[in-house]
Amino acid sequence: MLFSISPRNPVPLYQQIVEQVRAKILAGELSPGTQLPSIRELAKELTTSMITTKRAYLELEKEGLLISRPGLGTFVAGVRPEMVASLKQARVKEHLQAAILEARRVGMQDQELRALLDELLGRGREPPG
């Protein structure tokens, strides 16, 4: 299974699909030209409606990540490297902004947040063990 969704997740089902497809494209797990399951196949696989799946595919097409070819299917678009970099940056900014808002909500000072970020960044460089 390429994707999985959870009805218990507060994120709408179509958005869960969008986020997973986008992440796989940005990570290089789905390369340009890769054919995705048809709307009907994916809806059946995820046990969701075709409308939900179609909405996800349409959103990804609007972003320029997918191309639909009538009669042939839906494919990963040839995304320019600068677009991939921009999308990655936007996605990470979104998560960092949420983290900053949460830090401020709990009363954390910017200096504390920077120290925490530095600590976490340092952990990312350490070899697993």
mmCIF file of N, CA and C in Angstrom:
data_model
loop_
_atom_site.group_PDB
_atom_site.id
_atom_site.type_symbol
_atom_site.label_atom_id
_atom_site.label_comp_id
_atom_site.label_asym_id
_atom_site.label_seq_id
_atom_site.Cartn_x
_atom_site.Cartn_y
_atom_site.Cartn_z
ATOM 1 N N MET A 1 0.843 -1.175 0.000
ATOM 2 C CA MET A 1 0.000 0.000 0.000
ATOM 3 C C MET A 1 0.895 1.248 0.000
ATOM 4 N N LEU A 2 0.642 2.155 -0.920
ATOM 5 C CA LEU A 2 1.416 3.386 -1.003
ATOM 6 C C LEU A 2 1.076 4.384 0.095
ATOM 7 N N PHE A 3 -0.200 4.446 0.443
ATOM 8 C CA PHE A 3 -0.679 5.466 1.367
ATOM 9 C C PHE A 3 -1.605 4.832 2.394
ATOM 10 N N SER A 4 -1.742 5.514 3.523
ATOM 11 C CA SER A 4 -2.707 5.061 4.520
ATOM 12 C C SER A 4 -3.360 6.289 5.132
ATOM 13 N N ILE A 5 -4.622 6.164 5.441
ATOM 14 C CA ILE A 5 -5.363 7.257 6.060
ATOM 15 C C ILE A 5 -6.045 6.736 7.310
ATOM 16 N N SER A 6 -6.370 7.668 8.190
ATOM 17 C CA SER A 6 -7.037 7.286 9.425
ATOM 18 C C SER A 6 -8.247 8.176 9.645
ATOM 19 N N PRO A 7 -9.420 7.573 9.751
ATOM 20 C CA PRO A 7 -10.611 8.374 10.040
ATOM 21 C C PRO A 7 -10.550 9.032 11.414
ATOM 22 N N ARG A 8 -9.700 8.529 12.310
ATOM 23 C CA ARG A 8 -9.558 9.106 13.646
ATOM 24 C C ARG A 8 -8.693 10.363 13.644
ATOM 25 N N ASN A 9 -7.903 10.527 12.591
ATOM 26 C CA ASN A 9 -7.036 11.690 12.456
ATOM 27 C C ASN A 9 -7.920 12.920 12.208
ATOM 28 N N PRO A 10 -7.685 14.020 12.923
ATOM 29 C CA PRO A 10 -8.527 15.206 12.708
ATOM 30 C C PRO A 10 -8.320 15.872 11.344
ATOM 31 N N VAL A 11 -7.236 15.535 10.664
ATOM 32 C CA VAL A 11 -6.979 16.077 9.332
ATOM 33 C C VAL A 11 -7.948 15.408 8.353
ATOM 34 N N PRO A 12 -8.618 16.204 7.499
ATOM 35 C CA PRO A 12 -9.558 15.601 6.539
ATOM 36 C C PRO A 12 -8.874 14.516 5.696
ATOM 37 N N LEU A 13 -9.649 13.507 5.317
ATOM 38 C CA LEU A 13 -9.093 12.360 4.587
ATOM 39 C C LEU A 13 -8.378 12.782 3.308
ATOM 40 N N TYR A 14 -9.001 13.679 2.527
ATOM 41 C CA TYR A 14 -8.367 14.084 1.269
ATOM 42 C C TYR A 14 -7.028 14.754 1.554
ATOM 43 N N GLN A 15 -6.951 15.520 2.655
ATOM 44 C CA GLN A 15 -5.719 16.216 2.994
ATOM 45 C C GLN A 15 -4.643 15.228 3.444
ATOM 46 N N GLN A 16 -5.041 14.155 4.099
ATOM 47 C CA GLN A 16 -4.081 13.117 4.477
ATOM 48 C C GLN A 16 -3.438 12.524 3.224
ATOM 49 N N ILE A 17 -4.263 12.297 2.198
ATOM 50 C CA ILE A 17 -3.736 11.764 0.930
ATOM 51 C C ILE A 17 -2.786 12.778 0.307
ATOM 52 N N VAL A 18 -3.217 14.036 0.240
ATOM 53 C CA VAL A 18 -2.390 15.093 -0.344
ATOM 54 C C VAL A 18 -1.030 15.150 0.349
ATOM 55 N N GLU A 19 -1.041 15.175 1.669
ATOM 56 C CA GLU A 19 0.205 15.287 2.425
ATOM 57 C C GLU A 19 1.135 14.111 2.189
ATOM 58 N N GLN A 20 0.568 12.908 2.108
ATOM 59 C CA GLN A 20 1.406 11.728 1.897
ATOM 60 C C GLN A 20 1.992 11.690 0.492
ATOM 61 N N VAL A 21 1.179 12.020 -0.515
ATOM 62 C CA VAL A 21 1.685 12.026 -1.884
ATOM 63 C C VAL A 21 2.749 13.108 -2.025
ATOM 64 N N ARG A 22 2.464 14.306 -1.514
ATOM 65 C CA ARG A 22 3.416 15.415 -1.589
ATOM 66 C C ARG A 22 4.741 15.026 -0.928
ATOM 67 N N ALA A 23 4.665 14.445 0.258
ATOM 68 C CA ALA A 23 5.878 14.052 0.988
ATOM 69 C C ALA A 23 6.695 13.037 0.204
ATOM 70 N N LYS A 24 6.028 12.063 -0.398
ATOM 71 C CA LYS A 24 6.750 11.047 -1.169
ATOM 72 C C LYS A 24 7.398 11.642 -2.418
ATOM 73 N N ILE A 25 6.732 12.607 -3.036
ATOM 74 C CA ILE A 25 7.315 13.259 -4.209
ATOM 75 C C ILE A 25 8.522 14.090 -3.785
ATOM 76 N N LEU A 26 8.384 14.881 -2.733
ATOM 77 C CA LEU A 26 9.470 15.747 -2.278
ATOM 78 C C LEU A 26 10.662 14.950 -1.766
ATOM 79 N N ALA A 27 10.411 13.775 -1.205
ATOM 80 C CA ALA A 27 11.488 12.925 -0.705
ATOM 81 C C ALA A 27 12.139 12.106 -1.819
ATOM 82 N N GLY A 28 11.553 12.167 -3.017
ATOM 83 C CA GLY A 28 12.106 11.411 -4.135
ATOM 84 C C GLY A 28 11.650 9.962 -4.182
ATOM 85 N N GLU A 29 10.699 9.594 -3.335
ATOM 86 C CA GLU A 29 10.191 8.220 -3.324
ATOM 87 C C GLU A 29 9.260 7.964 -4.509
ATOM 88 N N LEU A 30 8.647 9.029 -5.020
ATOM 89 C CA LEU A 30 7.838 8.946 -6.238
ATOM 90 C C LEU A 30 8.500 9.853 -7.260
ATOM 91 N N SER A 31 9.091 9.255 -8.273
ATOM 92 C CA SER A 31 9.828 10.046 -9.250
ATOM 93 C C SER A 31 8.935 10.480 -10.407
ATOM 94 N N PRO A 32 9.355 11.515 -11.140
ATOM 95 C CA PRO A 32 8.565 11.981 -12.281
ATOM 96 C C PRO A 32 8.234 10.834 -13.239
ATOM 97 N N GLY A 33 6.980 10.827 -13.670
ATOM 98 C CA GLY A 33 6.528 9.793 -14.594
ATOM 99 C C GLY A 33 5.911 8.583 -13.910
ATOM 100 N N THR A 34 6.066 8.471 -12.598
ATOM 101 C CA THR A 34 5.483 7.351 -11.863
ATOM 102 C C THR A 34 3.965 7.443 -11.933
ATOM 103 N N GLN A 35 3.346 6.331 -12.328
ATOM 104 C CA GLN A 35 1.889 6.309 -12.392
ATOM 105 C C GLN A 35 1.316 5.979 -11.020
ATOM 106 N N LEU A 36 0.342 6.778 -10.616
ATOM 107 C CA LEU A 36 -0.347 6.543 -9.351
ATOM 108 C C LEU A 36 -1.569 5.676 -9.602
ATOM 109 N N PRO A 37 -2.106 5.071 -8.550
ATOM 110 C CA PRO A 37 -3.334 4.296 -8.725
ATOM 111 C C PRO A 37 -4.447 5.204 -9.253
ATOM 112 N N SER A 38 -5.373 4.622 -9.980
ATOM 113 C CA SER A 38 -6.512 5.407 -10.455
ATOM 114 C C SER A 38 -7.317 5.880 -9.250
ATOM 115 N N ILE A 39 -8.150 6.864 -9.472
ATOM 116 C CA ILE A 39 -9.006 7.378 -8.396
ATOM 117 C C ILE A 39 -9.825 6.247 -7.798
ATOM 118 N N ARG A 40 -10.385 5.432 -8.660
ATOM 119 C CA ARG A 40 -11.219 4.313 -8.199
ATOM 120 C C ARG A 40 -10.384 3.302 -7.398
ATOM 121 N N GLU A 41 -9.197 2.952 -7.902
ATOM 122 C CA GLU A 41 -8.343 1.983 -7.215
ATOM 123 C C GLU A 41 -7.907 2.488 -5.837
ATOM 124 N N LEU A 42 -7.498 3.755 -5.796
ATOM 125 C CA LEU A 42 -7.034 4.297 -4.527
ATOM 126 C C LEU A 42 -8.178 4.411 -3.524
ATOM 127 N N ALA A 43 -9.345 4.818 -3.993
ATOM 128 C CA ALA A 43 -10.513 4.910 -3.104
ATOM 129 C C ALA A 43 -10.834 3.540 -2.519
ATOM 130 N N LYS A 44 -10.772 2.516 -3.355
ATOM 131 C CA LYS A 44 -11.055 1.152 -2.885
ATOM 132 C C LYS A 44 -9.990 0.699 -1.883
ATOM 133 N N GLU A 45 -8.729 0.965 -2.203
ATOM 134 C CA GLU A 45 -7.619 0.564 -1.342
ATOM 135 C C GLU A 45 -7.695 1.239 0.022
ATOM 136 N N LEU A 46 -8.079 2.516 0.032
ATOM 137 C CA LEU A 46 -8.134 3.272 1.284
ATOM 138 C C LEU A 46 -9.505 3.217 1.955
ATOM 139 N N THR A 47 -10.418 2.529 1.321
ATOM 140 C CA THR A 47 -11.817 2.449 1.775
ATOM 141 C C THR A 47 -12.394 3.836 2.048
ATOM 142 N N THR A 48 -12.282 4.674 1.045
ATOM 143 C CA THR A 48 -12.839 6.016 1.101
ATOM 144 C C THR A 48 -13.627 6.256 -0.181
ATOM 145 N N SER A 49 -14.246 7.399 -0.291
ATOM 146 C CA SER A 49 -15.039 7.673 -1.491
ATOM 147 C C SER A 49 -14.149 8.120 -2.638
ATOM 148 N N MET A 50 -14.651 7.948 -3.845
ATOM 149 C CA MET A 50 -13.931 8.420 -5.027
ATOM 150 C C MET A 50 -13.846 9.946 -5.013
ATOM 151 N N ILE A 51 -14.842 10.600 -4.449
ATOM 152 C CA ILE A 51 -14.838 12.063 -4.374
ATOM 153 C C ILE A 51 -13.653 12.545 -3.530
ATOM 154 N N THR A 52 -13.394 11.860 -2.428
ATOM 155 C CA THR A 52 -12.265 12.211 -1.555
ATOM 156 C C THR A 52 -10.953 12.069 -2.306
ATOM 157 N N THR A 53 -10.783 10.953 -2.991
ATOM 158 C CA THR A 53 -9.556 10.695 -3.734
ATOM 159 C C THR A 53 -9.398 11.682 -4.878
ATOM 160 N N LYS A 54 -10.489 11.951 -5.582
ATOM 161 C CA LYS A 54 -10.431 12.890 -6.698
ATOM 162 C C LYS A 54 -10.040 14.283 -6.197
ATOM 163 N N ARG A 55 -10.590 14.694 -5.072
ATOM 164 C CA ARG A 55 -10.267 16.003 -4.514
ATOM 165 C C ARG A 55 -8.772 16.103 -4.199
ATOM 166 N N ALA A 56 -8.212 15.036 -3.647
ATOM 167 C CA ALA A 56 -6.776 15.024 -3.338
ATOM 168 C C ALA A 56 -5.950 15.139 -4.611
ATOM 169 N N TYR A 57 -6.273 14.352 -5.614
ATOM 170 C CA TYR A 57 -5.539 14.392 -6.878
ATOM 171 C C TYR A 57 -5.659 15.770 -7.540
ATOM 172 N N LEU A 58 -6.848 16.370 -7.496
ATOM 173 C CA LEU A 58 -7.033 17.690 -8.103
ATOM 174 C C LEU A 58 -6.183 18.749 -7.400
ATOM 175 N N GLU A 59 -6.109 18.672 -6.084
ATOM 176 C CA GLU A 59 -5.293 19.634 -5.341
ATOM 177 C C GLU A 59 -3.819 19.488 -5.718
ATOM 178 N N LEU A 60 -3.370 18.250 -5.841
ATOM 179 C CA LEU A 60 -1.976 18.011 -6.214
ATOM 180 C C LEU A 60 -1.694 18.435 -7.657
ATOM 181 N N GLU A 61 -2.689 18.312 -8.518
ATOM 182 C CA GLU A 61 -2.544 18.814 -9.893
ATOM 183 C C GLU A 61 -2.408 20.330 -9.895
ATOM 184 N N LYS A 62 -3.231 21.006 -9.094
ATOM 185 C CA LYS A 62 -3.162 22.468 -9.010
ATOM 186 C C LYS A 62 -1.790 22.930 -8.538
ATOM 187 N N GLU A 63 -1.168 22.148 -7.654
ATOM 188 C CA GLU A 63 0.175 22.472 -7.158
ATOM 189 C C GLU A 63 1.243 22.168 -8.196
ATOM 190 N N GLY A 64 0.875 21.438 -9.246
ATOM 191 C CA GLY A 64 1.844 21.085 -10.273
ATOM 192 C C GLY A 64 2.624 19.824 -9.976
ATOM 193 N N LEU A 65 2.163 19.044 -8.985
ATOM 194 C CA LEU A 65 2.871 17.816 -8.617
ATOM 195 C C LEU A 65 2.384 16.598 -9.388
ATOM 196 N N LEU A 66 1.145 16.631 -9.854
ATOM 197 C CA LEU A 66 0.582 15.516 -10.616
ATOM 198 C C LEU A 66 0.074 16.002 -11.964
ATOM 199 N N ILE A 67 0.017 15.075 -12.900
ATOM 200 C CA ILE A 67 -0.563 15.330 -14.221
ATOM 201 C C ILE A 67 -1.541 14.200 -14.499
ATOM 202 N N SER A 68 -2.757 14.561 -14.890
ATOM 203 C CA SER A 68 -3.745 13.550 -15.290
ATOM 204 C C SER A 68 -3.829 13.540 -16.803
ATOM 205 N N ARG A 69 -3.763 12.350 -17.347
ATOM 206 C CA ARG A 69 -3.895 12.183 -18.793
ATOM 207 C C ARG A 69 -5.129 11.329 -19.043
ATOM 208 N N PRO A 70 -6.178 11.951 -19.602
ATOM 209 C CA PRO A 70 -7.423 11.211 -19.837
ATOM 210 C C PRO A 70 -7.164 9.897 -20.583
ATOM 211 N N GLY A 71 -7.717 8.845 -20.019
ATOM 212 C CA GLY A 71 -7.573 7.527 -20.631
ATOM 213 C C GLY A 71 -6.285 6.813 -20.269
ATOM 214 N N LEU A 72 -5.312 7.535 -19.719
ATOM 215 C CA LEU A 72 -4.027 6.920 -19.378
ATOM 216 C C LEU A 72 -3.786 6.820 -17.876
ATOM 217 N N GLY A 73 -4.223 7.837 -17.130
ATOM 218 C CA GLY A 73 -4.047 7.801 -15.687
ATOM 219 C C GLY A 73 -3.449 9.069 -15.122
ATOM 220 N N THR A 74 -3.013 8.961 -13.881
ATOM 221 C CA THR A 74 -2.425 10.090 -13.163
ATOM 222 C C THR A 74 -0.967 9.776 -12.882
ATOM 223 N N PHE A 75 -0.118 10.765 -13.164
ATOM 224 C CA PHE A 75 1.328 10.568 -13.072
ATOM 225 C C PHE A 75 1.968 11.677 -12.260
ATOM 226 N N VAL A 76 3.131 11.361 -11.677
ATOM 227 C CA VAL A 76 3.922 12.373 -10.994
ATOM 228 C C VAL A 76 4.504 13.283 -12.065
ATOM 229 N N ALA A 77 4.328 14.582 -11.866
ATOM 230 C CA ALA A 77 4.822 15.562 -12.830
ATOM 231 C C ALA A 77 6.339 15.694 -12.726
ATOM 232 N N GLY A 78 6.920 16.185 -13.787
ATOM 233 C CA GLY A 78 8.350 16.496 -13.774
ATOM 234 C C GLY A 78 8.542 17.818 -13.058
ATOM 235 N N VAL A 79 8.795 17.747 -11.779
ATOM 236 C CA VAL A 79 8.884 18.940 -10.949
ATOM 237 C C VAL A 79 10.315 19.470 -10.981
ATOM 238 N N ARG A 80 10.446 20.766 -11.263
ATOM 239 C CA ARG A 80 11.772 21.398 -11.312
ATOM 240 C C ARG A 80 12.404 21.377 -9.920
ATOM 241 N N PRO A 81 13.722 21.197 -9.842
ATOM 242 C CA PRO A 81 14.403 21.140 -8.544
ATOM 243 C C PRO A 81 14.135 22.366 -7.680
ATOM 244 N N GLU A 82 14.060 23.558 -8.289
ATOM 245 C CA GLU A 82 13.808 24.759 -7.486
ATOM 246 C C GLU A 82 12.401 24.746 -6.892
ATOM 247 N N MET A 83 11.446 24.118 -7.602
ATOM 248 C CA MET A 83 10.090 24.004 -7.070
ATOM 249 C C MET A 83 10.081 23.021 -5.891
ATOM 250 N N VAL A 84 10.823 21.941 -6.028
ATOM 251 C CA VAL A 84 10.917 20.962 -4.936
ATOM 252 C C VAL A 84 11.511 21.635 -3.704
ATOM 253 N N ALA A 85 12.580 22.395 -3.902
ATOM 254 C CA ALA A 85 13.222 23.085 -2.776
ATOM 255 C C ALA A 85 12.252 24.066 -2.125
ATOM 256 N N SER A 86 11.513 24.793 -2.938
ATOM 257 C CA SER A 86 10.553 25.762 -2.428
ATOM 258 C C SER A 86 9.435 25.083 -1.639
ATOM 259 N N LEU A 87 8.924 23.965 -2.162
ATOM 260 C CA LEU A 87 7.864 23.231 -1.474
ATOM 261 C C LEU A 87 8.360 22.634 -0.156
ATOM 262 N N LYS A 88 9.586 22.118 -0.166
ATOM 263 C CA LYS A 88 10.157 21.571 1.065
ATOM 264 C C LYS A 88 10.278 22.663 2.115
ATOM 265 N N GLN A 89 10.795 23.813 1.693
ATOM 266 C CA GLN A 89 10.981 24.924 2.619
ATOM 267 C C GLN A 89 9.643 25.395 3.184
ATOM 268 N N ALA A 90 8.645 25.496 2.324
ATOM 269 C CA ALA A 90 7.318 25.935 2.772
ATOM 270 C C ALA A 90 6.744 24.964 3.794
ATOM 271 N N ARG A 91 6.923 23.673 3.536
ATOM 272 C CA ARG A 91 6.388 22.646 4.441
ATOM 273 C C ARG A 91 7.056 22.723 5.813
ATOM 274 N N VAL A 92 8.382 22.850 5.819
ATOM 275 C CA VAL A 92 9.109 22.919 7.078
ATOM 276 C C VAL A 92 8.773 24.219 7.816
ATOM 277 N N LYS A 93 8.653 25.324 7.076
ATOM 278 C CA LYS A 93 8.271 26.594 7.702
ATOM 279 C C LYS A 93 6.928 26.463 8.412
ATOM 280 N N GLU A 94 6.009 25.775 7.765
ATOM 281 C CA GLU A 94 4.676 25.570 8.352
ATOM 282 C C GLU A 94 4.784 24.863 9.709
ATOM 283 N N HIS A 95 5.601 23.828 9.767
ATOM 284 C CA HIS A 95 5.764 23.075 11.009
ATOM 285 C C HIS A 95 6.529 23.891 12.062
ATOM 286 N N LEU A 96 7.541 24.617 11.621
ATOM 287 C CA LEU A 96 8.285 25.445 12.565
ATOM 288 C C LEU A 96 7.408 26.557 13.130
ATOM 289 N N GLN A 97 6.564 27.135 12.283
ATOM 290 C CA GLN A 97 5.661 28.183 12.755
ATOM 291 C C GLN A 97 4.714 27.633 13.814
ATOM 292 N N ALA A 98 4.209 26.428 13.590
ATOM 293 C CA ALA A 98 3.329 25.798 14.575
ATOM 294 C C ALA A 98 4.083 25.559 15.889
ATOM 295 N N ALA A 99 5.348 25.141 15.777
ATOM 296 C CA ALA A 99 6.150 24.908 16.981
ATOM 297 C C ALA A 99 6.407 26.217 17.728
ATOM 298 N N ILE A 100 6.676 27.287 16.994
ATOM 299 C CA ILE A 100 6.902 28.595 17.620
ATOM 300 C C ILE A 100 5.640 29.065 18.339
ATOM 301 N N LEU A 101 4.503 28.915 17.691
ATOM 302 C CA LEU A 101 3.241 29.312 18.318
ATOM 303 C C LEU A 101 2.985 28.526 19.600
ATOM 304 N N GLU A 102 3.264 27.233 19.558
ATOM 305 C CA GLU A 102 3.069 26.399 20.749
ATOM 306 C C GLU A 102 4.042 26.805 21.849
ATOM 307 N N ALA A 103 5.287 27.089 21.496
ATOM 308 C CA ALA A 103 6.278 27.520 22.480
ATOM 309 C C ALA A 103 5.825 28.813 23.154
ATOM 310 N N ARG A 104 5.303 29.727 22.377
ATOM 311 C CA ARG A 104 4.822 31.003 22.944
ATOM 312 C C ARG A 104 3.586 30.776 23.809
ATOM 313 N N ARG A 105 2.751 29.845 23.381
ATOM 314 C CA ARG A 105 1.541 29.532 24.161
ATOM 315 C C ARG A 105 1.881 29.038 25.561
ATOM 316 N N VAL A 106 2.963 28.264 25.659
ATOM 317 C CA VAL A 106 3.344 27.718 26.968
ATOM 318 C C VAL A 106 4.340 28.607 27.706
ATOM 319 N N GLY A 107 4.615 29.780 27.124
ATOM 320 C CA GLY A 107 5.462 30.749 27.807
ATOM 321 C C GLY A 107 6.950 30.581 27.624
ATOM 322 N N MET A 108 7.372 29.825 26.636
ATOM 323 C CA MET A 108 8.797 29.626 26.395
ATOM 324 C C MET A 108 9.384 30.886 25.743
ATOM 325 N N GLN A 109 10.538 31.289 26.201
ATOM 326 C CA GLN A 109 11.234 32.441 25.639
ATOM 327 C C GLN A 109 11.996 32.018 24.374
ATOM 328 N N ASP A 110 12.266 33.004 23.506
ATOM 329 C CA ASP A 110 12.962 32.709 22.243
ATOM 330 C C ASP A 110 14.310 32.031 22.481
ATOM 331 N N GLN A 111 15.028 32.471 23.513
ATOM 332 C CA GLN A 111 16.334 31.885 23.812
ATOM 333 C C GLN A 111 16.194 30.394 24.159
ATOM 334 N N GLU A 112 15.170 30.057 24.926
ATOM 335 C CA GLU A 112 14.925 28.652 25.283
ATOM 336 C C GLU A 112 14.584 27.839 24.037
ATOM 337 N N LEU A 113 13.785 28.428 23.180
ATOM 338 C CA LEU A 113 13.382 27.741 21.950
ATOM 339 C C LEU A 113 14.587 27.516 21.040
ATOM 340 N N ARG A 114 15.452 28.528 20.930
ATOM 341 C CA ARG A 114 16.670 28.368 20.109
ATOM 342 C C ARG A 114 17.554 27.255 20.660
ATOM 343 N N ALA A 115 17.698 27.219 21.979
ATOM 344 C CA ALA A 115 18.524 26.178 22.610
ATOM 345 C C ALA A 115 17.940 24.797 22.330
ATOM 346 N N LEU A 116 16.630 24.704 22.413
ATOM 347 C CA LEU A 116 15.966 23.432 22.144
ATOM 348 C C LEU A 116 16.159 23.023 20.683
ATOM 349 N N LEU A 117 16.021 23.974 19.779
ATOM 350 C CA LEU A 117 16.221 23.688 18.358
ATOM 351 C C LEU A 117 17.662 23.256 18.092
ATOM 352 N N ASP A 118 18.616 23.966 18.688
ATOM 353 C CA ASP A 118 20.026 23.583 18.533
ATOM 354 C C ASP A 118 20.276 22.165 19.048
ATOM 355 N N GLU A 119 19.669 21.848 20.179
ATOM 356 C CA GLU A 119 19.814 20.502 20.751
ATOM 357 C C GLU A 119 19.265 19.455 19.780
ATOM 358 N N LEU A 120 18.067 19.720 19.248
ATOM 359 C CA LEU A 120 17.455 18.769 18.342
ATOM 360 C C LEU A 120 18.218 18.661 17.030
ATOM 361 N N LEU A 121 18.724 19.759 16.538
ATOM 362 C CA LEU A 121 19.529 19.728 15.314
ATOM 363 C C LEU A 121 20.799 18.917 15.527
ATOM 364 N N GLY A 122 21.395 19.038 16.704
ATOM 365 C CA GLY A 122 22.597 18.264 17.028
ATOM 366 C C GLY A 122 22.324 16.783 17.057
ATOM 367 N N ARG A 123 21.142 16.418 17.545
ATOM 368 C CA ARG A 123 20.771 14.993 17.592
ATOM 369 C C ARG A 123 20.639 14.417 16.192
ATOM 370 N N GLY A 124 20.210 15.234 15.254
ATOM 371 C CA GLY A 124 20.039 14.758 13.887
ATOM 372 C C GLY A 124 21.343 14.380 13.215
ATOM 373 N N ARG A 125 22.460 14.908 13.738
ATOM 374 C CA ARG A 125 23.768 14.612 13.160
ATOM 375 C C ARG A 125 24.444 13.427 13.810
ATOM 376 N N GLU A 126 23.967 13.037 14.969
ATOM 377 C CA GLU A 126 24.587 11.928 15.686
ATOM 378 C C GLU A 126 24.252 10.608 15.003
ATOM 379 N N PRO A 127 25.229 9.712 14.881
ATOM 380 C CA PRO A 127 24.916 8.405 14.301
ATOM 381 C C PRO A 127 24.009 7.633 15.231
ATOM 382 N N PRO A 128 23.077 6.862 14.672
ATOM 383 C CA PRO A 128 22.175 6.072 15.523
ATOM 384 C C PRO A 128 22.967 5.060 16.319
ATOM 385 N N GLY A 129 22.518 4.803 17.512
ATOM 386 C CA GLY A 129 23.276 3.820 18.255
ATOM 387 C C GLY A 129 22.709 3.622 19.554
#
